Amino acid sequence: MVDTEVRSRSALRRAGVLTAAALAAGGLVAAGPAAALPSAAPPGASVNAGRPAPPSPATSTGTGGAVSSVDAEASRIGLEVLRKGGNAADAAVATAAALGVTEPYSAGIGGGGYFVYFDAASGEVTTIDGRETAPAAMESDAFIDPATGAPYPFFDAVYSGLSVGVPGTLATWESALDEFGTESLKEMLKPSILLATRGFEVDETFRAQTEANQARFEQFPATAELFLPGGELPVVGSTFRNPDLAKTLREIALRGTDAFYEGAIADEIADLVQDPITTDDATLPAYPGAMTADDLADYATLLQDPTHVEYRGLDVYGMAPSSSGGTTVGESLNILENFEPSADDPGQALHLYLESTAHAFADRNAYVGDPAFVDVPTETLLSQEFADARACEIDPDAASVKPVAPGALDATGCAAAAAAMPEGAEGPSTTHLSVVDRWGNAVAYTLTIEQTGGSGMTVPGRGFLLNNELTDFSFVPNPDDPNIVEPGKRPRSSMSPTIVLDDGEVRYVVGSPGGSTIITTVVQILLNRIDLGMTMPEAVAAPRATQRNTAAVLAEADFISEYADDLAPYGHVINPTGEIGAAAAIEVDADGLMTAAAEPERRGGGTGLVLEPAD
Ligand code: GLU
């Protein structure tokens, strides 16, 4: 059984975490409001003053601490926290806050996520479930159009108040610092207040993401004002400032998370969700949601045990439900444990990889939802016996017909259960960061606002987008589906922040965005590294394919050109797709040498930094 403890914000207050006295005692407000905090600057994008950007390598090797993320500014901010003596949890919060500034379409205080922490001193791995929740008044048929009885079109639901879950990100940062950190939230927000104030350089990725959202953003006036200043796309090379976000973060830094979950900001979020503000000529239906200020005040993170499997003698820890990441990565690895994939036969290795994730996805779709509402067989899904029964359905020489049926939970031999449960739609956005500190503590943290651009709705004057996480629920209220909408429920996630230990010491920290492809990306990186002999940077950069129990494998163009011939004898249907994921990983070798490995190319390339680079 997975142990779960609710970290309500009132419990933290009782523990003194949120009181003004505690803030002052920690030196947070003693100097007076805003005294030590950066102040506002003009909004929007302007021509860059030409400040040369410091180097932002995708991979670095060395000692003293490491940070890996998709963004150079965010990785540098995390590294600076480590340099000044902060631990991995501190640096992860500071890095995440920075991603909320520079990756506002993927992360930020309007969303949620999952935080996995390894404490080197105790040897324990703990997780924080900071997933968004459905409002208390949301009903199971919320995504069904009463006029037709059919589900709303997916993207009409995305860009609406209906899709917005109660945000968990800020509460996650608070819980992480309270449980594992050494620094205050105020200190960890400071670099991001500065970053939002001074601005960051617009790159191709930011412009392209804005462009892809332009038609929707134009229909929400507050979003257009912030992200399409003067009605135009931000220009590559210009500086993008977000003084509204700086002001919001400053308020939170001074007053704690109450500034967000109670009072004016909470009221404004609830008002916007209930009554989305669109332009007069908007074509989006922008359905209203049911969120109230009470839903925000009641939000609580969950502190819970990680998932755990052993793979090739290593201990693999991940996120238990409400994410399906830990159970599905774990089951895939347990299935692969039955075989010996090797670089000598890449076709066979990749065939086994594709079959392992297809079978694990059949079980994910049938059995995993929010365990507060559904009886999730987490222990069985993670057991080697169950995986062995699944593995015996895999033909080492031929692809199975998809979709495969889920496994019977009491099976000991080769046996499938009922028909496959279809998978709901999940957006390909999100961001992941990995941190290891000088003491060997580690964080894998994946955070999101769901689609790139979330719900498309910016809280007016507050500088951040609201998520559309509730579209991760299944829209059709089929009682056999563990992932239907229920009031207060967390939608099933695929986020898979993963920490791998070797004999009690951190060895790999891995995660990625990519909707449900997150799971296959994490499995493929671990397979590449552990079984196929790639280095971690090679494992991250290698071309990807994803099989999620669908008729066809989807694969990047490079995967097809490199491996289609090897895979041909096995009979998989392989269709091309664009980039899969944008991973950020760290490896620590047995001598303590750290390799921070971000993407060299995907999503414009990430940044992996170490504190003391090796020569
Ligand atoms: N909403 C997705 C999930 O929770 C994440 C979105 C993404 O990675 O693109 O799994």
XYZ file of C-alpha atoms and ligand atoms in Angstrom:
625
model
C 0.000 0.000 0.000
C 1.099 3.533 -0.698
C 1.037 5.761 2.383
C -0.482 9.167 1.824
C -0.589 12.154 4.105
C -2.611 15.237 3.292
C -0.572 18.400 3.636
C -3.364 20.885 3.992
C -2.210 24.440 4.126
C -3.929 24.881 7.464
C -1.812 22.038 8.848
C 1.265 23.868 7.689
C -0.028 27.035 9.266
C -0.473 25.175 12.524
C 3.118 24.089 12.213
C 4.038 27.746 11.939
C 5.062 27.658 8.321
C 2.684 30.258 7.041
C 2.424 32.680 9.929
C 3.723 36.205 9.629
C 5.731 35.541 12.783
C 7.400 32.595 11.122
C 8.077 34.639 8.027
C 9.657 37.376 10.115
C 11.596 34.884 12.232
C 13.060 33.480 9.065
C 14.189 36.949 8.076
C 11.563 37.059 5.401
C 9.681 40.219 6.194
C 11.885 41.737 8.885
C 13.307 44.287 6.482
C 9.831 45.572 5.626
C 7.631 44.920 2.635
C 9.414 44.645 -0.677
C 12.629 46.078 0.735
C 14.732 43.194 -0.484
C 12.611 42.332 -3.488
C 13.174 43.500 -7.042
C 10.756 46.183 -8.234
C 8.711 46.450 -11.414
C 9.864 47.468 -14.908
C 7.928 48.292 -18.099
C 5.849 45.403 -19.529
C 6.028 43.379 -22.718
C 8.754 42.729 -25.253
C 11.392 45.298 -26.119
C 14.628 45.278 -28.095
C 17.326 43.452 -26.196
C 20.099 45.687 -24.896
C 22.606 43.187 -26.242
C 23.672 41.578 -22.953
C 25.727 38.556 -24.069
C 24.131 35.328 -22.933
C 26.313 33.102 -20.725
C 27.019 29.619 -22.091
C 24.141 27.171 -21.811
C 25.432 23.699 -22.677
C 23.008 20.799 -22.958
C 25.477 18.595 -21.109
C 27.998 19.312 -18.348
C 30.096 16.992 -16.221
C 31.648 17.730 -12.848
C 30.953 17.817 -9.140
C 29.365 19.900 -6.396
C 25.774 19.768 -7.687
C 23.889 19.606 -10.973
C 20.742 21.064 -12.509
C 19.104 20.021 -15.754
C 16.100 21.716 -17.340
C 14.816 22.833 -20.715
C 15.783 26.444 -20.050
C 19.152 28.179 -19.558
C 17.928 30.896 -17.169
C 16.105 28.368 -15.008
C 19.077 25.977 -14.809
C 21.400 28.867 -13.930
C 19.062 30.058 -11.178
C 18.918 26.550 -9.703
C 22.698 26.228 -9.859
C 23.095 29.573 -8.082
C 20.951 28.279 -5.210
C 23.230 25.231 -4.954
C 26.310 27.456 -5.094
C 25.045 29.478 -2.153
C 24.539 26.335 -0.068
C 20.906 25.502 -0.795
C 19.971 21.869 -1.158
C 18.311 20.043 -4.058
C 14.768 20.860 -2.872
C 15.592 24.563 -2.578
C 17.186 24.618 -6.026
C 14.286 22.688 -7.556
C 11.754 25.221 -6.277
C 13.838 28.156 -7.536
C 14.312 26.456 -10.916
C 10.599 25.681 -11.185
C 9.663 29.252 -10.325
C 12.003 30.453 -13.072
C 10.435 28.038 -15.551
C 7.114 29.685 -14.663
C 8.611 32.908 -16.044
C 10.470 31.651 -19.120
C 8.196 28.673 -19.919
C 4.855 30.301 -19.073
C 2.997 28.102 -21.571
C 4.173 24.911 -19.836
C 4.627 25.737 -16.170
C 3.750 28.251 -13.499
C 1.609 28.916 -10.470
C -1.578 28.356 -12.486
C -0.797 24.620 -12.809
C 0.276 21.512 -10.910
C 2.861 18.741 -10.855
C 4.690 15.949 -9.044
C 7.842 16.301 -6.930
C 10.036 13.282 -6.070
C 12.735 13.805 -3.426
C 15.604 11.551 -2.360
C 17.069 12.370 1.031
C 20.638 11.080 1.086
C 20.957 11.185 4.883
C 17.960 8.930 5.559
C 18.042 7.055 2.252
C 14.325 7.755 1.846
C 12.408 8.753 -1.251
C 9.264 10.837 -0.672
C 6.893 12.397 -3.159
C 4.544 15.345 -3.263
C 1.362 15.048 -5.310
C 0.640 18.642 -6.317
C -1.883 17.680 -8.956
C -4.766 20.004 -9.754
C -8.163 18.907 -8.454
C -11.661 19.107 -9.890
C -13.829 21.726 -8.159
C -16.168 20.397 -5.459
C -19.186 21.263 -7.610
C -17.956 19.584 -10.818
C -20.148 16.698 -11.947
C -19.209 13.547 -13.875
C -21.028 14.717 -16.996
C -19.338 18.129 -16.997
C -17.741 17.511 -20.408
C -20.980 16.292 -21.999
C -22.850 18.847 -24.092
C -26.420 18.887 -22.683
C -27.709 19.938 -26.119
C -26.399 16.826 -27.891
C -25.550 14.314 -25.173
C -22.113 13.971 -26.804
C -18.761 15.081 -25.330
C -17.645 18.626 -26.130
C -14.983 18.800 -28.859
C -11.643 18.413 -27.062
C -10.222 21.835 -27.905
C -13.462 23.636 -27.066
C -13.103 22.099 -23.614
C -9.405 23.015 -23.364
C -9.909 26.762 -23.892
C -12.585 27.192 -21.256
C -13.227 27.554 -17.551
C -14.411 23.945 -17.498
C -10.897 22.590 -17.966
C -9.250 24.533 -15.139
C -8.252 22.487 -12.105
C -7.504 23.980 -8.705
C -3.784 24.794 -9.028
C -1.288 22.858 -6.912
C 2.085 24.231 -7.955
C 2.540 26.904 -5.331
C 1.390 24.551 -2.571
C 3.923 22.014 -3.911
C 6.753 24.532 -3.576
C 5.642 25.317 -0.059
C 5.418 21.634 0.896
C 8.799 20.878 -0.718
C 10.571 23.650 1.170
C 8.776 22.812 4.394
C 9.476 19.078 4.200
C 12.879 18.929 2.550
C 14.308 22.403 2.009
C 16.508 24.771 3.973
C 15.460 28.060 2.369
C 12.309 30.172 2.538
C 9.791 30.500 -0.262
C 10.530 34.206 -0.322
C 14.222 33.605 -1.025
C 13.485 30.988 -3.674
C 11.057 33.316 -5.475
C 13.449 36.275 -5.548
C 15.412 35.255 -8.659
C 12.181 34.755 -10.568
C 10.795 38.108 -9.473
C 13.968 39.615 -10.884
C 13.724 37.521 -14.045
C 10.092 38.506 -14.659
C 11.018 42.133 -14.002
C 14.150 42.338 -16.142
C 12.818 39.943 -18.735
C 14.302 37.107 -20.743
C 15.399 36.850 -24.341
C 12.685 35.593 -26.687
C 13.894 32.514 -28.555
C 12.473 30.596 -31.509
C 10.655 28.145 -29.234
C 8.835 30.863 -27.270
C 7.826 32.647 -30.441
C 6.688 29.423 -32.125
C 4.646 28.403 -29.075
C 3.016 31.853 -29.023
C 2.310 31.639 -32.738
C 0.717 28.207 -32.386
C -1.612 29.716 -29.762
C -2.153 33.098 -31.405
C -5.689 32.481 -32.696
C -6.827 31.369 -29.216
C -4.835 33.930 -27.226
C -6.414 36.725 -29.314
C -9.827 35.727 -27.982
C -8.836 36.239 -24.326
C -8.026 39.963 -23.847
C -5.771 39.550 -20.783
C -3.769 36.845 -22.557
C -3.461 38.856 -25.761
C -2.284 41.896 -23.807
C 0.430 39.896 -22.068
C 1.672 37.535 -24.774
C 0.810 39.456 -27.956
C 1.919 42.961 -26.965
C 0.608 45.490 -29.493
C -1.229 42.607 -31.147
C 2.062 41.171 -32.430
C 4.046 38.011 -31.827
C 7.127 38.544 -29.651
C 10.228 39.051 -31.801
C 13.103 36.587 -31.482
C 15.985 38.336 -29.707
C 13.771 40.879 -27.941
C 13.329 40.928 -24.170
C 10.050 39.648 -22.764
C 9.035 41.142 -19.438
C 6.155 40.159 -17.195
C 5.782 42.822 -14.476
C 2.333 41.511 -13.514
C 3.845 38.136 -12.681
C 6.683 39.855 -10.811
C 4.085 41.692 -8.748
C 2.130 38.500 -8.059
C 5.264 36.603 -7.016
C 6.327 39.534 -4.852
C 2.999 39.457 -3.057
C 3.340 35.709 -2.489
C 6.925 36.146 -1.298
C 5.797 38.664 1.273
C 2.546 37.073 2.429
C 3.105 33.393 1.793
C 0.839 31.110 -0.221
C -2.268 32.582 1.455
C -1.808 35.468 -0.944
C -2.709 33.032 -3.721
C -5.087 30.544 -2.146
C -7.156 33.061 -0.178
C -8.239 36.616 -0.846
C -8.106 38.699 -3.999
C -6.128 36.368 -6.283
C -8.243 33.345 -5.338
C -11.421 35.353 -5.926
C -10.147 36.520 -9.306
C -9.238 32.971 -10.373
C -12.679 31.665 -9.375
C -14.431 34.579 -11.101
C -12.491 34.014 -14.325
C -13.149 30.270 -14.315
C -16.880 30.799 -13.708
C -17.127 33.570 -16.249
C -14.315 33.412 -18.820
C -13.555 36.817 -20.321
C -13.385 36.708 -24.103
C -13.454 39.360 -26.820
C -16.785 40.382 -28.342
C -15.995 38.591 -31.597
C -14.662 35.413 -29.934
C -15.518 32.150 -31.673
C -14.492 29.912 -28.755
C -17.473 28.845 -26.643
C -15.326 29.270 -23.474
C -17.645 27.214 -21.269
C -17.782 28.248 -17.611
C -16.270 26.064 -14.877
C -17.463 25.446 -11.342
C -14.418 26.520 -9.302
C -15.043 28.642 -6.221
C -12.741 30.529 -3.870
C -13.426 27.763 -1.315
C -11.933 25.203 -3.714
C -8.707 27.207 -3.687
C -8.701 27.656 0.094
C -9.230 23.887 0.498
C -6.402 22.804 -1.837
C -3.930 20.388 -0.232
C -0.836 18.639 -1.536
C -0.396 14.961 -0.708
C 2.818 13.661 0.759
C 3.069 10.023 -0.236
C 5.301 7.034 -0.690
C 6.889 6.614 -4.091
C 6.401 3.647 -6.373
C 9.334 1.248 -6.337
C 10.591 -1.527 -8.577
C 13.954 -3.182 -8.870
C 15.460 -3.215 -12.329
C 18.771 -4.932 -13.067
C 19.665 -4.538 -9.395
C 18.859 -0.818 -9.293
C 16.024 0.735 -7.267
C 13.650 2.756 -9.442
C 11.363 5.229 -7.649
C 8.501 7.168 -9.212
C 5.176 8.838 -8.668
C 2.263 6.792 -7.342
C -1.319 7.511 -8.468
C -2.882 10.027 -9.098
C -0.106 9.858 -11.678
C 0.076 6.706 -13.741
C 3.771 7.456 -14.302
C 5.307 5.353 -11.516
C 3.140 2.266 -11.988
C 3.422 2.269 -15.785
C 7.176 2.934 -15.940
C 7.615 0.357 -13.158
C 5.482 -2.295 -14.843
C 7.231 -1.771 -18.195
C 10.625 -2.272 -16.531
C 9.385 -5.329 -14.651
C 8.200 -6.784 -17.972
C 11.568 -6.008 -19.587
C 13.271 -7.748 -16.654
C 12.045 -10.996 -18.239
C 14.216 -10.413 -21.307
C 17.752 -9.408 -22.131
C 17.589 -6.439 -24.494
C 21.031 -5.559 -25.762
C 22.750 -3.200 -28.170
C 23.920 -6.250 -30.147
C 20.364 -6.677 -31.440
C 18.653 -3.262 -31.499
C 15.611 -4.601 -33.391
C 14.921 -7.172 -30.685
C 15.601 -4.667 -27.881
C 13.233 -2.087 -29.351
C 10.560 -4.693 -30.106
C 10.618 -5.739 -26.445
C 10.507 -2.105 -25.353
C 7.454 -1.397 -27.528
C 5.645 -4.516 -26.315
C 6.425 -3.814 -22.653
C 4.914 -0.323 -22.756
C 1.887 -1.461 -24.805
C 1.025 -4.044 -22.151
C 1.692 -1.656 -19.277
C -0.539 0.959 -20.936
C -3.384 -1.549 -21.242
C -3.213 -1.956 -17.461
C -2.800 1.761 -16.831
C -5.896 2.579 -18.834
C -7.954 -0.121 -17.135
C -6.901 0.333 -13.531
C -5.330 3.710 -12.724
C -7.161 6.805 -11.508
C -7.130 8.961 -8.410
C -6.825 6.470 -5.509
C -8.953 8.706 -3.304
C -11.866 7.758 -5.590
C -10.891 4.485 -7.230
C -9.475 1.272 -5.837
C -6.157 1.309 -7.707
C -4.233 -2.000 -7.540
C -0.895 -0.184 -7.213
C 0.851 -3.029 -5.430
C -0.181 -5.584 -8.053
C 0.736 -3.336 -10.961
C 4.223 -2.972 -9.465
C 4.705 -6.640 -8.580
C 7.176 -8.783 -10.468
C 4.650 -11.661 -10.531
C 2.087 -9.563 -12.383
C 4.710 -8.327 -14.847
C 5.915 -11.884 -15.412
C 2.360 -12.910 -16.329
C 2.182 -9.992 -18.750
C 5.604 -10.783 -20.218
C 4.550 -14.304 -21.032
C 1.948 -12.872 -23.428
C 4.721 -11.181 -25.406
C 6.052 -12.980 -28.443
C 9.781 -12.201 -28.628
C 9.577 -12.506 -32.418
C 6.373 -10.718 -33.376
C 4.333 -7.639 -32.502
C 1.032 -8.333 -30.754
C -2.243 -7.105 -32.227
C -3.118 -3.785 -30.589
C -4.862 -2.854 -28.469
C -3.884 -5.686 -26.117
C -6.270 -6.455 -23.254
C -5.355 -5.534 -19.689
C -4.007 -8.294 -17.454
C -6.202 -10.084 -14.932
C -5.114 -8.852 -11.513
C -5.057 -12.341 -10.025
C -3.264 -13.945 -12.969
C -0.245 -16.070 -12.277
C 0.235 -17.415 -15.780
C -0.465 -16.024 -19.213
C -3.963 -14.549 -18.938
C -5.673 -11.428 -20.140
C -8.760 -9.862 -18.592
C -11.523 -7.844 -20.186
C -11.412 -5.693 -23.299
C -8.976 -2.794 -23.513
C -10.027 0.564 -22.074
C -9.430 3.427 -24.497
C -7.003 6.117 -23.446
C -8.224 9.709 -23.185
C -6.544 12.611 -24.958
C -3.582 14.248 -23.208
C -1.784 17.356 -24.305
C 1.895 17.465 -25.196
C 3.223 20.301 -23.045
C 4.768 20.450 -19.559
C 8.339 20.772 -18.335
C 10.693 18.700 -16.193
C 13.731 19.518 -14.074
C 16.281 17.350 -12.302
C 18.590 18.428 -9.471
C 21.331 16.717 -7.422
C 23.158 18.582 -4.659
C 26.594 18.185 -3.091
C 25.166 15.960 -0.345
C 23.670 13.530 -2.839
C 20.057 14.618 -2.318
C 18.067 14.577 -5.537
C 14.853 15.965 -6.991
C 12.897 14.894 -10.045
C 10.094 17.404 -10.583
C 7.646 17.543 -13.495
C 5.242 20.469 -13.603
C 2.656 21.567 -16.089
C -0.291 23.664 -17.096
C -1.240 20.789 -19.507
C -1.541 21.980 -23.144
C 1.099 24.422 -24.366
C -0.666 27.601 -23.240
C -2.965 25.782 -20.774
C -6.570 26.985 -20.902
C -5.413 30.125 -22.736
C -6.839 32.210 -19.897
C -4.574 34.676 -18.080
C -5.783 36.001 -14.743
C -6.114 39.720 -15.593
C -3.290 41.789 -14.109
C -1.653 38.740 -12.478
C 0.692 37.597 -15.271
C 0.024 33.848 -15.329
C -2.051 31.380 -17.331
C -4.514 28.940 -15.819
C -4.121 25.234 -16.557
C -6.466 23.001 -18.549
C -5.547 19.898 -16.518
C -9.116 18.647 -16.168
C -9.145 17.657 -19.836
C -6.905 14.778 -18.645
C -10.122 13.215 -17.318
C -12.076 10.891 -19.602
C -14.954 12.944 -20.960
C -17.518 10.108 -21.144
C -18.761 9.152 -17.651
C -18.358 5.382 -18.144
C -18.515 3.909 -14.615
C -15.920 1.248 -15.552
C -13.360 3.915 -16.383
C -11.152 4.808 -13.375
C -10.533 8.266 -14.799
C -14.009 9.793 -15.065
C -14.703 13.232 -13.600
C -15.759 13.333 -9.950
C -15.981 16.337 -7.631
C -12.645 16.976 -5.885
C -10.869 14.242 -7.882
C -7.413 14.523 -9.446
C -7.290 13.645 -13.161
C -4.968 10.764 -14.013
C -1.553 12.012 -15.064
C 1.325 10.477 -17.003
C 4.024 12.584 -15.409
C 6.922 10.341 -14.438
C 9.579 12.102 -12.397
C 11.954 9.218 -11.662
C 14.922 8.700 -9.337
C 17.102 5.595 -9.627
C 19.313 4.533 -6.735
C 22.238 2.152 -6.751
C 22.951 0.680 -3.363
C 21.304 3.626 -1.602
C 22.977 6.351 -3.648
C 21.469 8.408 -6.410
C 22.472 7.171 -9.863
C 19.936 8.611 -12.357
C 17.337 11.385 -12.187
C 15.028 11.499 -15.208
C 11.790 13.024 -16.446
C 10.160 14.639 -19.453
C 7.091 16.427 -20.739
C 4.989 14.911 -23.513
C 1.554 13.899 -22.212
C 1.255 10.114 -22.099
C 4.500 9.778 -24.107
C 6.272 10.879 -20.917
C 6.023 7.293 -19.686
C 7.557 5.749 -22.797
C 10.247 8.432 -22.947
C 11.370 7.677 -19.397
C 11.354 3.917 -20.060
C 13.275 4.377 -23.307
C 15.925 6.574 -21.675
C 16.428 4.027 -18.879
C 16.583 1.184 -21.424
C 19.100 3.138 -23.523
C 21.259 3.848 -20.487
C 20.986 0.641 -18.489
C 20.649 -2.044 -21.170
C 21.905 -0.585 -24.419
C 25.133 0.905 -23.096
C 24.533 4.510 -24.097
C 25.883 7.334 -21.955
C 23.193 9.487 -20.322
C 23.594 12.313 -22.860
C 23.301 9.724 -25.661
C 20.298 8.109 -23.978
C 18.524 11.488 -23.823
C 19.439 12.518 -27.365
C 18.625 9.157 -29.001
C 15.649 9.082 -31.396
C 12.379 8.068 -29.749
C 9.344 5.946 -30.469
C 6.217 5.472 -28.387
C 3.807 2.539 -28.162
C 0.873 3.204 -25.832
C -1.307 0.241 -26.787
C -2.374 1.822 -30.047
C -2.572 0.265 -33.510
C 0.568 2.082 -34.660
C 3.857 2.973 -33.004
C 4.569 6.695 -33.347
C 8.208 7.485 -34.003
C 10.456 10.455 -34.655
C 11.877 10.664 -38.188
C 15.386 9.784 -36.953
C 14.063 6.702 -35.191
C 12.475 5.510 -38.413
C 15.593 6.090 -40.492
C 17.813 4.450 -37.885
C 15.725 1.494 -36.699
C 12.834 0.755 -39.099
C 14.874 -1.923 -40.893
C 15.901 -3.559 -37.605
C 12.274 -3.616 -36.488
C 10.815 -4.744 -39.834
C 10.816 -8.504 -39.049
C 8.642 -7.953 -35.967
C 5.680 -6.473 -37.859
C 5.061 -3.230 -35.951
C 3.118 -0.526 -37.778
C 5.291 2.588 -37.395
C 4.001 6.053 -38.242
C 6.043 9.244 -38.159
C 5.407 11.965 -35.607
C 7.189 15.124 -34.469
C 9.437 15.501 -31.435
C 8.622 13.210 -28.528
C 9.297 14.813 -25.132
C 12.010 17.156 -23.888
C 13.864 15.268 -21.178
C 16.134 16.627 -18.461
C 18.340 14.083 -16.691
C 21.295 13.747 -14.350
C 23.625 10.819 -13.775
C 25.922 10.449 -10.783
C 28.552 7.765 -11.253
C 29.977 5.533 -8.531
C 32.790 8.059 -7.942
C 30.342 10.931 -7.505
C 30.985 12.482 -10.918
C 27.801 14.211 -12.080
C 26.577 14.501 -15.671
C 23.712 16.905 -16.228
C 22.136 15.927 -19.551
C 19.418 18.034 -21.138
C 18.152 17.830 -24.709
C 20.691 18.886 -27.337
C 17.937 19.708 -29.850
C 14.353 18.948 -28.853
C 12.300 22.004 -27.887
C 15.184 24.255 -28.876
C 17.664 22.467 -26.597
C 17.906 22.438 -22.807
C 20.652 23.318 -20.334
C 22.508 20.905 -18.054
C 24.887 22.550 -15.596
C 27.229 21.403 -12.827
C 28.703 23.526 -10.074
C 32.353 22.556 -10.527
C 32.926 21.448 -14.114
C 35.501 18.705 -14.638
C 38.496 19.714 -16.765
N -1.362 16.645 -18.493
C -0.306 15.725 -18.744
C -0.158 14.750 -17.611
O -0.492 15.054 -16.512
C 0.973 16.408 -18.911
C 0.979 17.232 -20.104
C 2.227 17.095 -20.856
O 3.209 16.595 -20.481
O 2.250 17.519 -21.923
O 0.326 13.700 -17.791
